[in-house]
Structure formats: C-alpha cells, structure tokens
PDB file of C-alpha atoms in Angstrom:
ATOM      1  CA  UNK A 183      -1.076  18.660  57.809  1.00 66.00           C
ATOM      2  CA  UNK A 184       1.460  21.026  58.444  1.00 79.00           C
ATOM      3  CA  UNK A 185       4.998  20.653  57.476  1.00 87.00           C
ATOM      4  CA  UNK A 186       7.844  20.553  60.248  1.00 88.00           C
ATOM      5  CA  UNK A 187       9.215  23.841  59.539  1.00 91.00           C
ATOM      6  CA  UNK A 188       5.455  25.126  59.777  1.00 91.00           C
ATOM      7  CA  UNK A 189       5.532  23.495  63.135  1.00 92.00           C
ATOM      8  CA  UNK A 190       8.552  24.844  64.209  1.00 93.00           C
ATOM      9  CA  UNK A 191       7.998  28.650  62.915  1.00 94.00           C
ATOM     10  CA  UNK A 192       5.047  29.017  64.785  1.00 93.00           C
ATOM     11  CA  UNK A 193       6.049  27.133  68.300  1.00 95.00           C
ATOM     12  CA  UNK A 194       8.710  29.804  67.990  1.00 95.00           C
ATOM     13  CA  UNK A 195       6.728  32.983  67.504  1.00 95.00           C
ATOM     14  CA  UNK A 196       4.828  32.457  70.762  1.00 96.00           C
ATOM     15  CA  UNK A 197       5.809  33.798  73.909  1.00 95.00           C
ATOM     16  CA  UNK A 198       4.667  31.009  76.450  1.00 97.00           C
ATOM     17  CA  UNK A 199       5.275  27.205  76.376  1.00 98.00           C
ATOM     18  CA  UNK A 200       3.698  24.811  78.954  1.00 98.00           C
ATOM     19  CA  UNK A 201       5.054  22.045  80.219  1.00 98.00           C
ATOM     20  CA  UNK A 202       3.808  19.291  81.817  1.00 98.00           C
ATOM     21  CA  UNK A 203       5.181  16.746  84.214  1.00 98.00           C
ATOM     22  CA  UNK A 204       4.074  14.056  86.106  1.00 98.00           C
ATOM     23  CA  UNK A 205       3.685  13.915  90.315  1.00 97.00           C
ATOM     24  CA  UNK A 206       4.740  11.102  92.233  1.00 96.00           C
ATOM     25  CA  UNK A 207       0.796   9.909  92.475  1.00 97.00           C
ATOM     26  CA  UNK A 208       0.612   9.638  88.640  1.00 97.00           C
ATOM     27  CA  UNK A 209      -1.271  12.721  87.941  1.00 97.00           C
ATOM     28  CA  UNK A 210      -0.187  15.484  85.285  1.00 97.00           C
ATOM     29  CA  UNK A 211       1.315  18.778  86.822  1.00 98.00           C
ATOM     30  CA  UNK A 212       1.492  21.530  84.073  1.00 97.00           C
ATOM     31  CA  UNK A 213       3.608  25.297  84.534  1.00 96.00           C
ATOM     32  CA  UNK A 214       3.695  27.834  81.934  1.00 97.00           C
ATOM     33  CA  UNK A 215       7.407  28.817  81.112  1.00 96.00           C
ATOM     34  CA  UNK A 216       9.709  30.926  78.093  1.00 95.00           C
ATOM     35  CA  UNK A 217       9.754  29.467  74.831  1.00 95.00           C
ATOM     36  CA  UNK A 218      12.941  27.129  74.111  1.00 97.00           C
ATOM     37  CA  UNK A 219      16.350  28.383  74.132  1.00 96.00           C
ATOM     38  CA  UNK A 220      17.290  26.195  71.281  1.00 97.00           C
ATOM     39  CA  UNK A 221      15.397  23.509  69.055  1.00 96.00           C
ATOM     40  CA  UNK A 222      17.631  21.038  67.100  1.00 95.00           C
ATOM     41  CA  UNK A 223      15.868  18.575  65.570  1.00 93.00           C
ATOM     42  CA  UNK A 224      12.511  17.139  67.560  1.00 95.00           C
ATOM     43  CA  UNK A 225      14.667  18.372  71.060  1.00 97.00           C
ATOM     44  CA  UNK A 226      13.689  21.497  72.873  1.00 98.00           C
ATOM     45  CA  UNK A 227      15.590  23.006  75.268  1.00 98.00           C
ATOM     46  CA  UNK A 228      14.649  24.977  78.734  1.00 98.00           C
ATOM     47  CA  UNK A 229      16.403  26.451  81.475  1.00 97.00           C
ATOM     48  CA  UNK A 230      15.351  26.139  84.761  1.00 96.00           C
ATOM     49  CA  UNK A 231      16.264  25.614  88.118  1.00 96.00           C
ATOM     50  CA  UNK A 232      17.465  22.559  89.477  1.00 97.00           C
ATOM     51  CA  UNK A 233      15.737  22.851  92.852  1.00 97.00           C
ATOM     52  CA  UNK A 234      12.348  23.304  91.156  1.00 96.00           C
ATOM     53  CA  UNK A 235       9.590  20.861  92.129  1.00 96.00           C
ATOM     54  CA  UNK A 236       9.031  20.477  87.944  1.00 96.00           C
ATOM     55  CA  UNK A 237      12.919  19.153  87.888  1.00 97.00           C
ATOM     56  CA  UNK A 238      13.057  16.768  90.492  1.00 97.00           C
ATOM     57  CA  UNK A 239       9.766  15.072  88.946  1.00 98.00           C
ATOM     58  CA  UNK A 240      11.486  14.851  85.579  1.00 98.00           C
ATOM     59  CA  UNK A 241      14.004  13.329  87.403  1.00 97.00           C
ATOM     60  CA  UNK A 242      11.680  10.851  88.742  1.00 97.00           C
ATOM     61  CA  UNK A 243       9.666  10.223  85.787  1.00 98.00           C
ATOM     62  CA  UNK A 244      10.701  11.599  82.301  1.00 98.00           C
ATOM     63  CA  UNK A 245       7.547  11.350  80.663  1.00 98.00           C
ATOM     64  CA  UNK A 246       6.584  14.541  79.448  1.00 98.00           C
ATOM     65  CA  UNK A 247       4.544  17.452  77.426  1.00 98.00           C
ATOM     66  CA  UNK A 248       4.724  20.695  75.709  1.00 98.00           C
ATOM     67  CA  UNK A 249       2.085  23.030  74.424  1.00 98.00           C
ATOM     68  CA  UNK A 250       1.930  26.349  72.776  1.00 97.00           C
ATOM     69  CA  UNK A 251      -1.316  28.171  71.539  1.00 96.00           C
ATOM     70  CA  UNK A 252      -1.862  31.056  69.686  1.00 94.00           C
ATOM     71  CA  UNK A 253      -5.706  32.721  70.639  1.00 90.00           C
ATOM     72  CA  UNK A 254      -6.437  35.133  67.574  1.00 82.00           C
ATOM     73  CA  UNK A 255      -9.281  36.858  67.061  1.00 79.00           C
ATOM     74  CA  UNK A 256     -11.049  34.324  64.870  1.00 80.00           C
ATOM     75  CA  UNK A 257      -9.065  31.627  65.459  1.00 85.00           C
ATOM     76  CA  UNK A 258      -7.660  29.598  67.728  1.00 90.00           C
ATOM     77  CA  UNK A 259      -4.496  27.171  67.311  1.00 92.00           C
ATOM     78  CA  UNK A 260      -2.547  24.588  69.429  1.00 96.00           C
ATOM     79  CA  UNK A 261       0.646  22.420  69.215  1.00 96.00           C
ATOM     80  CA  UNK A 262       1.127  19.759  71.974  1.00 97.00           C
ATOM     81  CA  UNK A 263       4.535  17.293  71.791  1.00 97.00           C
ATOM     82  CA  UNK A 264       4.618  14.711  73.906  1.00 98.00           C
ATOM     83  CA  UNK A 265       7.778  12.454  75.093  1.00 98.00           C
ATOM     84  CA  UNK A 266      10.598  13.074  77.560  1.00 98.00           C
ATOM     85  CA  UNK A 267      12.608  15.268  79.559  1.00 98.00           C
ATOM     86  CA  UNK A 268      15.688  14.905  80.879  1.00 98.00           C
ATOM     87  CA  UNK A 269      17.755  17.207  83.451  1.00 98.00           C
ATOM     88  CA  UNK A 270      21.033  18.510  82.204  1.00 98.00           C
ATOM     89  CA  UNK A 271      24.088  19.527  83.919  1.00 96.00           C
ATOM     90  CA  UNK A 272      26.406  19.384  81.133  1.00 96.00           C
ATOM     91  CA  UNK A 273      28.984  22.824  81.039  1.00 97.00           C
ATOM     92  CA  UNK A 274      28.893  23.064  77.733  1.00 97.00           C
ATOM     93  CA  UNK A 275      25.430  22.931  77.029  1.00 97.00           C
ATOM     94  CA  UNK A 276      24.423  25.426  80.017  1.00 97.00           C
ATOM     95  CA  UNK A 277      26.818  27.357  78.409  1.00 97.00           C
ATOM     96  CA  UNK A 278      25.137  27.723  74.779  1.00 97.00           C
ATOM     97  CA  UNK A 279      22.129  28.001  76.571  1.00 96.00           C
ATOM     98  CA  UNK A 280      22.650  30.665  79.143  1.00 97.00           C
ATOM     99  CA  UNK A 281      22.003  34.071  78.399  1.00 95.00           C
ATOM    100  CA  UNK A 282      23.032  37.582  79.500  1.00 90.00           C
ATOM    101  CA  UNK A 283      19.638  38.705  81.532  1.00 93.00           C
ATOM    102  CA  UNK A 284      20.182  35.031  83.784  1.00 96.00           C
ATOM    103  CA  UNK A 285      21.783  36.457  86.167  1.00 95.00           C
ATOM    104  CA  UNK A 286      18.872  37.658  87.434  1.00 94.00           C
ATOM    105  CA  UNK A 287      17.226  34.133  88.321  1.00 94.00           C
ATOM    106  CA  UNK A 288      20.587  32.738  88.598  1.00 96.00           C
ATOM    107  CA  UNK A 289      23.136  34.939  90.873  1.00 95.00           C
ATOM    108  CA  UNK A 290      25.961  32.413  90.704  1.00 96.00           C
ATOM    109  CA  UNK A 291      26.127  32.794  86.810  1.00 96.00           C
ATOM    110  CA  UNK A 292      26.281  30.017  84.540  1.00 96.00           C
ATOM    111  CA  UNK A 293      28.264  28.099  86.914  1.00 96.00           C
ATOM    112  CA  UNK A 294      25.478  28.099  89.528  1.00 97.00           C
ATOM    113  CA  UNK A 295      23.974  24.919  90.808  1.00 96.00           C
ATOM    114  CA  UNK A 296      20.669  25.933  90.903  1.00 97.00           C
ATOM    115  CA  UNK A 297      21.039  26.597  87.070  1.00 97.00           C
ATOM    116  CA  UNK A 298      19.681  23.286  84.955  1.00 98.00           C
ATOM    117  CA  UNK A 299      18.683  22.586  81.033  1.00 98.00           C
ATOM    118  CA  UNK A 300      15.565  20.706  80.698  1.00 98.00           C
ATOM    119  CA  UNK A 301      16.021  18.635  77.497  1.00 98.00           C
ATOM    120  CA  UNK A 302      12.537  17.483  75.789  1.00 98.00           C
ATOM    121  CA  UNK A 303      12.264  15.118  72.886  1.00 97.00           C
ATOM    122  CA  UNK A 304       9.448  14.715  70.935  1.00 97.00           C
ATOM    123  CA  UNK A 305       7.990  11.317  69.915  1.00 97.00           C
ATOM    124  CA  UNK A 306       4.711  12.730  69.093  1.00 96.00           C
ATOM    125  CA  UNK A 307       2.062  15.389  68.979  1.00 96.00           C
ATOM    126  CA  UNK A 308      -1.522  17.016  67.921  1.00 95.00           C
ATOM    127  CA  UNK A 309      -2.072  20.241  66.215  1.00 94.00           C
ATOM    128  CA  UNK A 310      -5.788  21.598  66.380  1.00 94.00           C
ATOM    129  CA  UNK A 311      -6.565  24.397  64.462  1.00 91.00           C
ATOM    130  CA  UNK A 312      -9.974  25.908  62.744  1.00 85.00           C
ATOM    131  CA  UNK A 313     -11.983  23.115  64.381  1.00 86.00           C
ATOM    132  CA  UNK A 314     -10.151  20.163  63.281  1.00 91.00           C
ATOM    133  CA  UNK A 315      -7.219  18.007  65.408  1.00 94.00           C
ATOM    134  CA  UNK A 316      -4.793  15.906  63.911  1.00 93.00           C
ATOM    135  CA  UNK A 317      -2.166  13.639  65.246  1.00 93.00           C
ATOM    136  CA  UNK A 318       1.575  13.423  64.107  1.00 92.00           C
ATOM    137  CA  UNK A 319       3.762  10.903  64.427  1.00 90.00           C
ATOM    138  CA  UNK A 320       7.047  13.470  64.940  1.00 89.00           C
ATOM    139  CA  UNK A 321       8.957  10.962  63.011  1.00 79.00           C
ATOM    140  CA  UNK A 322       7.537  11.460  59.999  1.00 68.00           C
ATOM    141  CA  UNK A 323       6.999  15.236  60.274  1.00 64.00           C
TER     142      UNK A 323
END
C-alpha cells in the first residue's frame, strides 16, 4: 500500500484528472479536466464553469469520482477517489484558486458568474498498479 503522500505526489504529476458525475437517470457521466488547483487534506479542488452540464449535476447529486492514470511503457497505474462534490461560489476561495491564464475561459475575471470551484472530498479509493488493485479507506491513508 502506498502511503498518502505517495498518493498525493503522483495524482499531482499527471496532467489529466477525470471526473465523474452522475445524470439525472442514475447513470455515471465522466469528462477529462486539469489536475486540481489545490489539495488540502482528502479535498481537491477544480475550476469550472458554473453553466456546465457537469455543475448543475453536482448540484443535483453530489456523489462523485476522480481518476488519474499514468500509461508507461511497462506499466500501467491508476488512482480513483470516490465521494462528493460540491459547487462553490465563495470570493475568497475563487480567489486562491483563480489564476492568471483564466481569463481566457473566463472574460469577466474572477468575479465572473460563469466562474465556479468544484470541491471533491474523498471518502475512499483504489489504486491498481503492476497487476494488482487495492482498496483504501482514505481515512486511514
């Protein structure tokens, strides 16, 4: 098993995360997106916009997942966390979160409406690596 910080060091080397949601008829939507912002404890944090079809299911039902995978040449590894995601609208946190380049998805600035945080908090996950999966209670990691 690896440690947390293992954990966290490689979820943050890789260049794609995917999320997953879930629909209004109960079935599992999934979008690739950046990496977190920020990671503070078992919370991740996103930006994306509010108007999204991802957001407004979150909104709906907060049950969510997050995946990253690294494909080497040899070997293959995977992280998934499950839990929830909430929707934030909090200044201050869009704020710490935003960053210079933004503007470019989000032409009001910080300040625009369109401009969200997706919060996700782990309660659990799986790691499979070299031909062997493993659950985690993200608790105890």
């Amino acid at each position: 098993m690896k440690t947390r910080e293992q954990i966290i060091g490689f979820i943050q080397k890789q260049k794609t995360a995917f999320i997953a949601s879930v629909d209004e008829d109960g079935f599992p939507n999934i979008k690739a997106m950046f990496t977190p912002r920020k990671i503070e404890g078992n919370c991740f944090y996103f930006t994306t916009n509010t108007s999204s079809m991802r957001t407004q299911q979150y909104m709906k039902n907060s049950k969510a997942s997050i995946y990253f995978y690294k494909r080497g040449r040899f070997q293959y590894e995977g992280i998934m966390l499950t839990g929830t995601m909430e929707v934030l609208q909090d200044p201050q946190i869009k704020e710490e979160i935003w960053q210079t380049g933004d503007t470019m998805y989000y032409k009001q600035g910080v300040t625009d409406p369109d401009y969200c945080v997706l919060k996700f908090t782990a309660v659990k996950g799986r790691r499979y690596c070299a031909l062997k999966s493993e659950s985690f209670e993200v608790a105890k990691w």
